[in-house]
Amino acid sequence: MTRTGLAAQVVEAVRSVLPGGEITAPLHAPEFRGREWDYLKDCLDTGWVSSVGAYVDRFERDLETLTGAGRAVAVANGTAALDVCLKLAGVEAGDEVLVPTLTFVATANAVTYRGAIPHFVDSETVTLGVDPQRLDAHLSKVARLTDEGCVNVRTGAPIRALMIMHVFGHPCDVDGLIEVARRWRLVLIEDAAEALGSRWRGRHLGTFGRLAALSFNGNKIITTGGGGAVLTNDPELGRRAKHLTTTAKLPHRWAFDHDEVGWNYRMPNLNAALGCAQLERLPDMLGRKAVLAERYGAALANVEGVGLLRPRPGAEVNHWLNTLILDRPDPDLRDAVLEALNDAGFQVRPLWTLMHRLPMYAGCPRDEMPVAEALAASVISLPSSAALADA
Ligand SMILES: Cc1ncc(COP(=O)(O)O)c(C=O)c1O
């Protein structure tokens, strides 16, 4: 089969899944079918539109109920949430933080904001997340444990934390990564920006690490317009997250007094109102997205040479973005499929450029990246809005 022939078959398979045959489909559209208007109107009617308000408190409690996290702190966006996680994990200027090369740029940028250095590691094909075995082997080569913790013997820098990312809502090999973090005395942080509604062995993602970040950007499974949250099970870290993200202001009826350098990372009440309404609809979204994933799986099963990333046993996946994987890495075939699907009106995209290939991160410490490179040449994200399951 030629590349063009296979690309045409993929287009037909995708078309057969999506309603209306010829329609165009964005990668992930937000959906407002619940009480969004009511809650937003309530904010406008009462004047509570800005950085405090009942919806912020409610959104945080609702997130705690959903995820089982001891504390959720709503913030301005997912990137800010990552910044807070790293600060509270004790990451300091000059430290290294292990980060997958296969991630969205915000994961690495947040490390850089702290003055720390991302140290990139490879992924594995089953989950697309950091490969614990390869990570352990890499650390055995480049790191040693000292009284102060893990140190990179090549750079002399402390390796303080391991930031994992649950790609497209699929849980990483959480058990293996917890074990590596324990062995090398690394603080485990989860970039769970894409993982709201996903669980590993029944436990919500973002509750395995010491701290985690969620995102409610417009392209995520639920949106607050822009927004994020910090999750933690440690009450003191939760208290610190709230304090630091609200300018470290000391509570007082009129005085403006601050006891450290904080941020204004608060989520406005307007955005939280949207979030409360969206969370009410999450179970319905998850249900319809699972139906869409099933349909993609069935349609692509008939196309030789491609497959769909499927949840492994024990994983409950939110199916944020359905992921087509070529049987063999082939950048030309990937591009032919991207071209054909985009020409047909379906918004599809490849993986992000791997972090170690970005100019600002090219000189950072890293492992070899054979798996991430192969994935970059074989992964395509498909249109995944829940509404596509309505037909
Ligand atoms: C893996 C990952 N990390 C971090 C972010 C950053 O979140 P935000 O856009 O809310 O800042 C996103 C998404 O945008 C993401 O996909």
mmCIF file of C-alpha atoms and ligand atoms in Angstrom:
data_model
loop_
_atom_site.group_PDB
_atom_site.id
_atom_site.type_symbol
_atom_site.label_atom_id
_atom_site.label_comp_id
_atom_site.label_asym_id
_atom_site.label_seq_id
_atom_site.Cartn_x
_atom_site.Cartn_y
_atom_site.Cartn_z
ATOM 1 C CA MET A 1 0.000 0.000 0.000
ATOM 2 C CA THR A 2 1.322 3.464 -0.898
ATOM 3 C CA ARG A 3 1.454 6.225 1.696
ATOM 4 C CA THR A 4 -1.295 8.112 -0.131
ATOM 5 C CA GLY A 5 -3.442 4.981 -0.244
ATOM 6 C CA LEU A 6 -3.103 4.403 3.487
ATOM 7 C CA ALA A 7 -3.778 8.084 4.217
ATOM 8 C CA ALA A 8 -6.982 7.859 2.146
ATOM 9 C CA GLN A 9 -8.080 4.802 4.150
ATOM 10 C CA VAL A 10 -7.501 6.666 7.417
ATOM 11 C CA VAL A 11 -9.581 9.595 6.138
ATOM 12 C CA GLU A 12 -12.428 7.216 5.315
ATOM 13 C CA ALA A 13 -12.192 5.555 8.728
ATOM 14 C CA VAL A 14 -12.284 8.920 10.524
ATOM 15 C CA ARG A 15 -15.132 10.134 8.337
ATOM 16 C CA SER A 16 -17.148 7.012 9.136
ATOM 17 C CA VAL A 17 -16.912 7.799 12.852
ATOM 18 C CA LEU A 18 -17.809 11.465 12.746
ATOM 19 C CA PRO A 19 -21.373 12.634 12.287
ATOM 20 C CA GLY A 20 -22.454 14.087 8.964
ATOM 21 C CA GLY A 21 -19.719 12.541 6.837
ATOM 22 C CA GLU A 22 -18.424 15.740 5.247
ATOM 23 C CA ILE A 23 -18.373 17.953 8.342
ATOM 24 C CA THR A 24 -15.238 19.646 9.574
ATOM 25 C CA ALA A 25 -14.144 18.813 13.083
ATOM 26 C CA PRO A 26 -11.868 20.756 15.422
ATOM 27 C CA LEU A 27 -9.446 18.845 17.618
ATOM 28 C CA HIS A 28 -11.338 19.565 20.837
ATOM 29 C CA ALA A 29 -14.173 22.055 21.147
ATOM 30 C CA PRO A 30 -15.526 23.275 24.496
ATOM 31 C CA GLU A 31 -19.149 22.493 25.224
ATOM 32 C CA PHE A 32 -21.588 24.560 27.321
ATOM 33 C CA ARG A 33 -24.770 22.554 27.782
ATOM 34 C CA GLY A 34 -25.238 22.916 31.536
ATOM 35 C CA ARG A 35 -25.779 25.746 33.978
ATOM 36 C CA GLU A 36 -22.911 27.929 32.687
ATOM 37 C CA TRP A 37 -25.175 30.879 31.803
ATOM 38 C CA ASP A 38 -26.951 30.748 35.189
ATOM 39 C CA TYR A 39 -23.746 30.730 37.197
ATOM 40 C CA LEU A 40 -22.094 33.441 35.099
ATOM 41 C CA LYS A 41 -25.199 35.616 35.382
ATOM 42 C CA ASP A 42 -25.111 35.101 39.122
ATOM 43 C CA CYS A 43 -21.555 36.502 39.194
ATOM 44 C CA LEU A 44 -22.566 39.539 37.152
ATOM 45 C CA ASP A 45 -25.740 40.121 39.184
ATOM 46 C CA THR A 46 -23.890 39.971 42.490
ATOM 47 C CA GLY A 47 -20.733 41.753 41.338
ATOM 48 C CA TRP A 48 -18.516 38.845 42.415
ATOM 49 C CA VAL A 49 -16.520 38.609 39.200
ATOM 50 C CA SER A 50 -12.949 38.808 40.348
ATOM 51 C CA SER A 51 -10.422 37.025 42.480
ATOM 52 C CA VAL A 52 -12.588 35.944 45.397
ATOM 53 C CA GLY A 53 -16.096 34.562 45.544
ATOM 54 C CA ALA A 54 -18.270 31.616 46.425
ATOM 55 C CA TYR A 55 -17.682 29.832 43.114
ATOM 56 C CA VAL A 56 -13.924 29.694 43.710
ATOM 57 C CA ASP A 57 -14.497 27.949 47.048
ATOM 58 C CA ARG A 58 -17.112 25.656 45.561
ATOM 59 C CA PHE A 59 -14.964 24.754 42.561
ATOM 60 C CA GLU A 60 -12.097 23.813 44.875
ATOM 61 C CA ARG A 61 -14.375 21.631 47.051
ATOM 62 C CA ASP A 62 -15.906 20.022 43.935
ATOM 63 C CA LEU A 63 -12.420 19.186 42.628
ATOM 64 C CA GLU A 64 -11.493 17.640 45.975
ATOM 65 C CA THR A 65 -14.641 15.497 45.899
ATOM 66 C CA LEU A 66 -14.010 14.372 42.333
ATOM 67 C CA THR A 67 -10.306 13.617 42.663
ATOM 68 C CA GLY A 68 -10.120 12.559 46.299
ATOM 69 C CA ALA A 69 -7.218 15.017 46.778
ATOM 70 C CA GLY A 70 -6.943 16.442 50.286
ATOM 71 C CA ARG A 71 -6.703 19.972 48.925
ATOM 72 C CA ALA A 72 -7.359 21.628 45.578
ATOM 73 C CA VAL A 73 -6.332 25.244 45.003
ATOM 74 C CA ALA A 74 -7.763 26.936 41.910
ATOM 75 C CA VAL A 75 -5.295 29.115 39.991
ATOM 76 C CA ALA A 76 -5.067 31.210 36.821
ATOM 77 C CA ASN A 77 -3.900 28.414 34.505
ATOM 78 C CA GLY A 78 -2.161 25.059 34.408
ATOM 79 C CA THR A 79 1.261 26.597 33.869
ATOM 80 C CA ALA A 80 0.873 28.658 37.051
ATOM 81 C CA ALA A 81 -0.171 25.472 38.851
ATOM 82 C CA LEU A 82 3.080 23.800 37.710
ATOM 83 C CA ASP A 83 5.077 26.796 38.914
ATOM 84 C CA VAL A 84 3.463 26.510 42.357
ATOM 85 C CA CYS A 85 4.062 22.736 42.492
ATOM 86 C CA LEU A 86 7.771 23.174 41.780
ATOM 87 C CA LYS A 87 8.174 25.966 44.319
ATOM 88 C CA LEU A 88 6.412 23.922 47.016
ATOM 89 C CA ALA A 89 8.456 20.835 46.125
ATOM 90 C CA GLY A 90 11.509 22.849 47.185
ATOM 91 C CA VAL A 91 12.981 23.192 43.686
ATOM 92 C CA GLU A 92 15.555 25.960 43.711
ATOM 93 C CA ALA A 93 17.684 27.802 41.171
ATOM 94 C CA GLY A 94 20.398 25.521 39.797
ATOM 95 C CA ASP A 95 18.535 22.288 40.666
ATOM 96 C CA GLU A 96 17.684 19.797 37.949
ATOM 97 C CA VAL A 97 14.181 18.402 37.498
ATOM 98 C CA LEU A 98 13.549 15.239 35.471
ATOM 99 C CA VAL A 99 10.972 15.967 32.781
ATOM 100 C CA PRO A 100 9.761 13.849 29.843
ATOM 101 C CA THR A 101 10.928 15.120 26.471
ATOM 102 C CA LEU A 102 7.491 14.084 25.226
ATOM 103 C CA THR A 103 5.309 16.777 26.773
ATOM 104 C CA PHE A 104 3.790 20.183 26.158
ATOM 105 C CA VAL A 105 6.299 23.005 26.541
ATOM 106 C CA ALA A 106 4.688 24.346 29.740
ATOM 107 C CA THR A 107 6.080 21.392 31.731
ATOM 108 C CA ALA A 108 9.664 22.372 30.903
ATOM 109 C CA ASN A 109 8.992 26.103 31.030
ATOM 110 C CA ALA A 110 7.714 25.874 34.601
ATOM 111 C CA VAL A 111 11.028 24.303 35.634
ATOM 112 C CA THR A 112 12.862 27.171 33.944
ATOM 113 C CA TYR A 113 10.737 29.792 35.742
ATOM 114 C CA ARG A 114 12.188 28.462 39.022
ATOM 115 C CA GLY A 115 15.712 29.014 37.699
ATOM 116 C CA ALA A 116 16.054 25.224 37.604
ATOM 117 C CA ILE A 117 17.174 23.054 34.683
ATOM 118 C CA PRO A 118 14.977 20.500 32.943
ATOM 119 C CA HIS A 119 16.736 17.154 32.568
ATOM 120 C CA PHE A 120 14.924 15.285 29.809
ATOM 121 C CA VAL A 121 14.087 11.594 29.849
ATOM 122 C CA ASP A 122 12.560 9.093 27.429
ATOM 123 C CA SER A 123 9.037 7.655 27.273
ATOM 124 C CA GLU A 124 7.528 4.247 26.647
ATOM 125 C CA THR A 125 5.059 3.116 24.023
ATOM 126 C CA VAL A 126 2.291 1.597 26.167
ATOM 127 C CA THR A 127 1.344 4.789 28.034
ATOM 128 C CA LEU A 128 3.419 7.462 26.213
ATOM 129 C CA GLY A 129 4.627 8.510 29.690
ATOM 130 C CA VAL A 130 8.089 8.405 31.268
ATOM 131 C CA ASP A 131 9.584 4.904 31.148
ATOM 132 C CA PRO A 132 10.538 3.954 34.732
ATOM 133 C CA GLN A 133 13.037 1.270 33.651
ATOM 134 C CA ARG A 134 14.862 3.546 31.235
ATOM 135 C CA LEU A 135 14.785 6.337 33.818
ATOM 136 C CA ASP A 136 16.292 4.094 36.479
ATOM 137 C CA ALA A 137 19.012 2.913 34.076
ATOM 138 C CA HIS A 138 19.771 6.513 33.080
ATOM 139 C CA LEU A 139 20.043 7.643 36.713
ATOM 140 C CA SER A 140 22.340 4.700 37.457
ATOM 141 C CA LYS A 141 24.649 6.115 34.785
ATOM 142 C CA VAL A 142 24.517 9.847 35.533
ATOM 143 C CA ALA A 143 23.497 10.204 39.192
ATOM 144 C CA ARG A 144 24.472 9.147 42.675
ATOM 145 C CA LEU A 145 22.776 9.394 46.053
ATOM 146 C CA THR A 146 24.449 11.618 48.642
ATOM 147 C CA ASP A 147 23.409 12.793 52.113
ATOM 148 C CA GLU A 148 21.714 15.730 50.376
ATOM 149 C CA GLY A 149 19.838 13.502 47.928
ATOM 150 C CA CYS A 150 20.263 12.709 44.251
ATOM 151 C CA VAL A 151 23.089 14.498 42.426
ATOM 152 C CA ASN A 152 23.985 14.558 38.734
ATOM 153 C CA VAL A 153 27.639 13.459 38.712
ATOM 154 C CA ARG A 154 28.226 15.076 35.320
ATOM 155 C CA THR A 155 26.874 18.557 36.182
ATOM 156 C CA GLY A 156 27.210 18.454 39.979
ATOM 157 C CA ALA A 157 23.637 19.762 40.309
ATOM 158 C CA PRO A 158 21.094 18.278 42.704
ATOM 159 C CA ILE A 159 18.328 16.381 40.897
ATOM 160 C CA ARG A 160 15.440 17.459 43.104
ATOM 161 C CA ALA A 161 12.245 16.235 41.516
ATOM 162 C CA LEU A 162 10.632 14.010 38.914
ATOM 163 C CA MET A 163 7.799 15.613 36.950
ATOM 164 C CA ILE A 164 5.677 13.067 35.126
ATOM 165 C CA MET A 165 2.959 13.853 32.594
ATOM 166 C CA HIS A 166 -0.114 11.760 31.821
ATOM 167 C CA VAL A 167 -0.238 12.105 28.050
ATOM 168 C CA PHE A 168 -3.702 12.722 26.548
ATOM 169 C CA GLY A 169 -5.234 11.484 29.827
ATOM 170 C CA HIS A 170 -3.525 8.049 29.800
ATOM 171 C CA PRO A 171 -1.981 7.205 33.184
ATOM 172 C CA CYS A 172 1.814 6.821 33.126
ATOM 173 C CA ASP A 173 3.301 3.712 34.698
ATOM 174 C CA VAL A 174 2.528 5.287 38.063
ATOM 175 C CA ASP A 175 3.612 2.329 40.206
ATOM 176 C CA GLY A 176 7.004 2.044 38.510
ATOM 177 C CA LEU A 177 7.606 5.789 38.654
ATOM 178 C CA ILE A 178 6.702 6.040 42.352
ATOM 179 C CA GLU A 179 9.281 3.332 42.979
ATOM 180 C CA VAL A 180 12.015 5.115 40.985
ATOM 181 C CA ALA A 181 11.245 8.413 42.755
ATOM 182 C CA ARG A 182 11.465 6.647 46.124
ATOM 183 C CA ARG A 183 14.745 4.910 45.276
ATOM 184 C CA TRP A 184 16.407 8.104 44.024
ATOM 185 C CA ARG A 185 14.809 10.357 46.662
ATOM 186 C CA LEU A 186 13.061 12.584 44.153
ATOM 187 C CA VAL A 187 9.926 14.590 44.874
ATOM 188 C CA LEU A 188 7.244 13.235 42.529
ATOM 189 C CA ILE A 189 5.113 15.875 40.818
ATOM 190 C CA GLU A 190 2.344 15.081 38.341
ATOM 191 C CA ASP A 191 1.549 17.261 35.381
ATOM 192 C CA ALA A 192 -2.059 16.062 35.221
ATOM 193 C CA ALA A 193 -3.127 18.964 32.977
ATOM 194 C CA GLU A 194 -4.737 16.561 30.484
ATOM 195 C CA ALA A 195 -5.974 13.983 32.950
ATOM 196 C CA LEU A 196 -9.138 15.232 34.671
ATOM 197 C CA GLY A 197 -11.445 12.228 35.006
ATOM 198 C CA SER A 198 -8.671 9.624 34.500
ATOM 199 C CA ARG A 199 -7.815 7.069 37.164
ATOM 200 C CA TRP A 200 -5.213 4.420 37.803
ATOM 201 C CA ARG A 201 -6.478 1.392 39.748
ATOM 202 C CA GLY A 202 -9.490 3.476 40.814
ATOM 203 C CA ARG A 203 -7.488 6.426 42.118
ATOM 204 C CA HIS A 204 -7.674 9.767 40.342
ATOM 205 C CA LEU A 205 -4.521 10.953 38.589
ATOM 206 C CA GLY A 206 -2.900 13.878 40.347
ATOM 207 C CA THR A 207 -3.172 12.202 43.753
ATOM 208 C CA PHE A 208 -0.073 9.996 43.486
ATOM 209 C CA GLY A 209 2.648 12.651 43.621
ATOM 210 C CA ARG A 210 3.340 15.074 46.444
ATOM 211 C CA LEU A 211 1.810 17.781 44.253
ATOM 212 C CA ALA A 212 -0.003 17.887 40.912
ATOM 213 C CA ALA A 213 -1.242 20.414 38.372
ATOM 214 C CA LEU A 214 -4.522 20.407 36.429
ATOM 215 C CA SER A 215 -5.452 22.645 33.485
ATOM 216 C CA PHE A 216 -8.882 23.964 32.471
ATOM 217 C CA ASN A 217 -7.727 25.656 29.285
ATOM 218 C CA GLY A 218 -10.332 25.930 26.504
ATOM 219 C CA ASN A 219 -9.123 22.771 24.782
ATOM 220 C CA LYS A 220 -9.279 20.559 27.876
ATOM 221 C CA ILE A 221 -12.009 18.094 28.836
ATOM 222 C CA ILE A 222 -13.711 20.802 30.900
ATOM 223 C CA THR A 223 -12.827 24.482 30.715
ATOM 224 C CA THR A 224 -12.954 27.576 32.879
ATOM 225 C CA GLY A 225 -11.860 29.707 29.900
ATOM 226 C CA GLY A 226 -8.376 29.713 31.361
ATOM 227 C CA GLY A 227 -7.568 28.067 34.637
ATOM 228 C CA GLY A 228 -5.755 25.418 36.565
ATOM 229 C CA ALA A 229 -5.499 23.848 39.989
ATOM 230 C CA VAL A 230 -2.879 22.540 42.365
ATOM 231 C CA LEU A 231 -3.691 19.227 44.044
ATOM 232 C CA THR A 232 -2.003 17.852 47.134
ATOM 233 C CA ASN A 233 -2.763 15.483 49.981
ATOM 234 C CA ASP A 234 -0.473 17.389 52.335
ATOM 235 C CA PRO A 235 -2.537 19.924 54.330
ATOM 236 C CA GLU A 236 0.457 22.189 54.948
ATOM 237 C CA LEU A 237 1.365 22.262 51.238
ATOM 238 C CA GLY A 238 -2.293 22.970 50.465
ATOM 239 C CA ARG A 239 -2.315 25.876 52.891
ATOM 240 C CA ARG A 240 0.939 27.181 51.411
ATOM 241 C CA ALA A 241 -0.421 26.856 47.858
ATOM 242 C CA LYS A 242 -3.455 28.984 48.717
ATOM 243 C CA HIS A 243 -1.378 31.542 50.596
ATOM 244 C CA LEU A 244 1.319 31.921 47.932
ATOM 245 C CA THR A 245 -1.164 32.161 45.058
ATOM 246 C CA THR A 246 -3.129 34.921 46.832
ATOM 247 C CA THR A 247 -0.144 37.316 47.146
ATOM 248 C CA ALA A 248 0.786 35.808 50.547
ATOM 249 C CA LYS A 249 -1.685 38.228 52.127
ATOM 250 C CA LEU A 250 -2.302 37.840 55.844
ATOM 251 C CA PRO A 251 -5.999 37.638 56.647
ATOM 252 C CA HIS A 252 -7.272 40.926 58.104
ATOM 253 C CA ARG A 253 -10.435 42.984 57.693
ATOM 254 C CA TRP A 254 -8.666 46.027 56.252
ATOM 255 C CA ALA A 255 -4.885 45.799 56.471
ATOM 256 C CA PHE A 256 -2.806 44.762 53.471
ATOM 257 C CA ASP A 257 0.051 42.850 54.983
ATOM 258 C CA HIS A 258 2.097 40.117 53.288
ATOM 259 C CA ASP A 259 4.655 37.812 54.869
ATOM 260 C CA GLU A 260 6.548 36.613 51.759
ATOM 261 C CA VAL A 261 6.780 37.094 47.995
ATOM 262 C CA GLY A 262 3.580 35.577 46.655
ATOM 263 C CA TRP A 263 1.881 35.535 43.278
ATOM 264 C CA ASN A 264 -1.443 36.783 42.024
ATOM 265 C CA TYR A 265 -2.247 33.394 40.524
ATOM 266 C CA ARG A 266 -5.890 33.389 41.665
ATOM 267 C CA MET A 267 -8.657 32.010 39.512
ATOM 268 C CA PRO A 268 -11.360 34.706 39.156
ATOM 269 C CA ASN A 269 -14.862 33.870 40.410
ATOM 270 C CA LEU A 270 -16.239 34.207 36.847
ATOM 271 C CA ASN A 271 -13.948 31.428 35.655
ATOM 272 C CA ALA A 272 -14.697 29.276 38.680
ATOM 273 C CA ALA A 273 -18.438 29.704 38.021
ATOM 274 C CA LEU A 274 -17.888 28.274 34.557
ATOM 275 C CA GLY A 275 -15.854 25.469 36.137
ATOM 276 C CA CYS A 276 -18.614 24.526 38.599
ATOM 277 C CA ALA A 277 -21.123 24.210 35.764
ATOM 278 C CA GLN A 278 -18.651 22.261 33.633
ATOM 279 C CA LEU A 279 -17.812 19.823 36.428
ATOM 280 C CA GLU A 280 -21.505 18.979 36.795
ATOM 281 C CA ARG A 281 -21.364 17.777 33.198
ATOM 282 C CA LEU A 282 -18.098 15.846 33.467
ATOM 283 C CA PRO A 283 -19.662 12.362 33.902
ATOM 284 C CA ASP A 284 -21.713 12.933 30.763
ATOM 285 C CA MET A 285 -18.632 14.181 28.865
ATOM 286 C CA LEU A 286 -16.619 11.148 29.955
ATOM 287 C CA GLY A 287 -19.379 8.799 28.854
ATOM 288 C CA ARG A 288 -19.696 10.301 25.392
ATOM 289 C CA LYS A 289 -15.928 10.495 24.920
ATOM 290 C CA ALA A 290 -15.673 6.803 25.737
ATOM 291 C CA VAL A 291 -18.272 6.087 23.047
ATOM 292 C CA LEU A 292 -16.273 8.135 20.529
ATOM 293 C CA ALA A 293 -13.081 6.247 21.445
ATOM 294 C CA GLU A 294 -14.859 2.925 20.905
ATOM 295 C CA ARG A 295 -16.022 4.063 17.470
ATOM 296 C CA TYR A 296 -12.526 5.190 16.477
ATOM 297 C CA GLY A 297 -11.127 1.868 17.695
ATOM 298 C CA ALA A 298 -13.619 -0.120 15.624
ATOM 299 C CA ALA A 299 -13.138 1.987 12.479
ATOM 300 C CA LEU A 300 -9.334 1.930 12.627
ATOM 301 C CA ALA A 301 -9.267 -1.813 13.305
ATOM 302 C CA ASN A 302 -10.064 -2.209 9.611
ATOM 303 C CA VAL A 303 -7.044 -0.171 8.483
ATOM 304 C CA GLU A 304 -3.842 -2.143 8.288
ATOM 305 C CA GLY A 305 -0.752 -0.308 9.508
ATOM 306 C CA VAL A 306 -2.371 1.939 12.115
ATOM 307 C CA GLY A 307 -3.929 1.534 15.558
ATOM 308 C CA LEU A 308 -5.507 3.543 18.350
ATOM 309 C CA LEU A 309 -3.812 4.097 21.722
ATOM 310 C CA ARG A 310 -5.895 1.975 24.105
ATOM 311 C CA PRO A 311 -6.029 2.156 27.909
ATOM 312 C CA ARG A 312 -4.029 -0.596 29.544
ATOM 313 C CA PRO A 313 -5.705 -2.791 32.186
ATOM 314 C CA GLY A 314 -6.163 -0.840 35.439
ATOM 315 C CA ALA A 315 -6.407 2.499 33.641
ATOM 316 C CA GLU A 316 -9.635 4.491 33.415
ATOM 317 C CA VAL A 317 -8.986 7.054 30.710
ATOM 318 C CA ASN A 318 -10.813 10.323 29.983
ATOM 319 C CA HIS A 319 -10.069 9.930 26.236
ATOM 320 C CA TRP A 320 -9.156 13.609 26.102
ATOM 321 C CA LEU A 321 -7.499 13.232 22.697
ATOM 322 C CA ASN A 322 -7.882 10.029 20.718
ATOM 323 C CA THR A 323 -4.483 8.985 19.463
ATOM 324 C CA LEU A 324 -3.719 7.192 16.229
ATOM 325 C CA ILE A 325 -0.363 5.394 16.149
ATOM 326 C CA LEU A 326 1.332 4.108 13.001
ATOM 327 C CA ASP A 327 2.569 0.523 13.346
ATOM 328 C CA ARG A 328 6.034 1.712 12.259
ATOM 329 C CA PRO A 329 7.534 5.182 12.772
ATOM 330 C CA ASP A 330 7.468 6.923 9.399
ATOM 331 C CA PRO A 331 7.554 10.745 9.325
ATOM 332 C CA ASP A 332 6.559 10.823 5.649
ATOM 333 C CA LEU A 333 3.532 8.620 6.240
ATOM 334 C CA ARG A 334 2.613 10.635 9.356
ATOM 335 C CA ASP A 335 2.738 13.818 7.281
ATOM 336 C CA ALA A 336 0.719 12.246 4.448
ATOM 337 C CA VAL A 337 -1.994 11.264 6.952
ATOM 338 C CA LEU A 338 -1.901 14.718 8.606
ATOM 339 C CA GLU A 339 -2.188 16.353 5.192
ATOM 340 C CA ALA A 340 -5.043 14.157 4.005
ATOM 341 C CA LEU A 341 -7.057 14.535 7.215
ATOM 342 C CA ASN A 342 -6.579 18.301 7.342
ATOM 343 C CA ASP A 343 -7.530 18.558 3.653
ATOM 344 C CA ALA A 344 -10.712 16.632 4.449
ATOM 345 C CA GLY A 345 -11.605 19.202 7.136
ATOM 346 C CA PHE A 346 -10.522 17.271 10.221
ATOM 347 C CA GLN A 347 -8.225 19.135 12.570
ATOM 348 C CA VAL A 348 -5.507 16.701 13.525
ATOM 349 C CA ARG A 349 -2.003 17.242 14.789
ATOM 350 C CA PRO A 350 1.248 15.428 15.488
ATOM 351 C CA LEU A 351 2.920 15.254 18.883
ATOM 352 C CA TRP A 352 4.498 18.416 20.232
ATOM 353 C CA THR A 353 8.078 18.963 19.048
ATOM 354 C CA LEU A 354 10.102 17.013 21.599
ATOM 355 C CA MET A 355 11.523 19.281 24.299
ATOM 356 C CA HIS A 356 15.170 18.406 23.662
ATOM 357 C CA ARG A 357 14.694 19.541 20.049
ATOM 358 C CA LEU A 358 13.490 23.042 20.991
ATOM 359 C CA PRO A 359 16.233 25.672 20.677
ATOM 360 C CA MET A 360 16.015 26.868 24.289
ATOM 361 C CA TYR A 361 16.269 23.327 25.659
ATOM 362 C CA ALA A 362 18.717 21.748 23.186
ATOM 363 C CA GLY A 363 21.652 22.094 25.608
ATOM 364 C CA CYS A 364 19.936 20.615 28.674
ATOM 365 C CA PRO A 365 21.055 17.347 30.266
ATOM 366 C CA ARG A 366 19.215 14.340 28.867
ATOM 367 C CA ASP A 367 19.040 10.639 28.160
ATOM 368 C CA GLU A 368 18.980 9.151 24.640
ATOM 369 C CA MET A 369 15.449 9.416 23.228
ATOM 370 C CA PRO A 370 14.830 6.487 20.850
ATOM 371 C CA VAL A 371 11.269 5.822 21.986
ATOM 372 C CA ALA A 372 10.087 9.432 22.091
ATOM 373 C CA GLU A 373 11.652 10.008 18.666
ATOM 374 C CA ALA A 374 9.833 6.975 17.283
ATOM 375 C CA LEU A 375 6.557 8.121 18.835
ATOM 376 C CA ALA A 376 7.000 11.598 17.359
ATOM 377 C CA ALA A 377 7.180 9.936 13.936
ATOM 378 C CA SER A 378 4.060 7.830 14.474
ATOM 379 C CA VAL A 379 1.462 9.637 16.646
ATOM 380 C CA ILE A 380 -1.468 11.691 15.388
ATOM 381 C CA SER A 381 -4.193 13.205 17.604
ATOM 382 C CA LEU A 382 -7.706 12.909 16.180
ATOM 383 C CA PRO A 383 -10.742 15.189 16.584
ATOM 384 C CA SER A 384 -12.068 14.292 20.030
ATOM 385 C CA SER A 385 -14.864 16.667 21.105
ATOM 386 C CA ALA A 386 -17.519 14.823 23.088
ATOM 387 C CA ALA A 387 -20.166 16.223 20.714
ATOM 388 C CA LEU A 388 -18.757 14.025 17.954
ATOM 389 C CA ALA A 389 -20.316 11.067 19.743
ATOM 390 C CA ASP A 390 -23.809 12.612 19.518
ATOM 391 C CA ALA A 391 -24.577 11.252 16.070
HETATM 392 C C1 LIG B 1 0.753 18.633 29.604
HETATM 393 C C2 LIG B 1 0.358 20.059 29.824
HETATM 394 N N1 LIG B 1 0.982 20.770 30.782
HETATM 395 C C3 LIG B 1 0.661 22.029 31.033
HETATM 396 C C4 LIG B 1 -0.310 22.676 30.307
HETATM 397 C C5 LIG B 1 -0.532 24.118 30.587
HETATM 398 O O1 LIG B 1 -1.813 24.443 30.973
HETATM 399 P P1 LIG B 1 -2.369 25.909 30.696
HETATM 400 O O2 LIG B 1 -2.576 26.054 29.232
HETATM 401 O O3 LIG B 1 -3.666 25.924 31.459
HETATM 402 O O4 LIG B 1 -1.378 26.877 31.244
HETATM 403 C C6 LIG B 1 -0.999 21.982 29.291
HETATM 404 C C7 LIG B 1 -2.073 22.532 28.464
HETATM 405 O O5 LIG B 1 -2.277 23.578 28.055
HETATM 406 C C8 LIG B 1 -0.637 20.639 29.034
HETATM 407 O O6 LIG B 1 -1.237 19.940 28.061
#
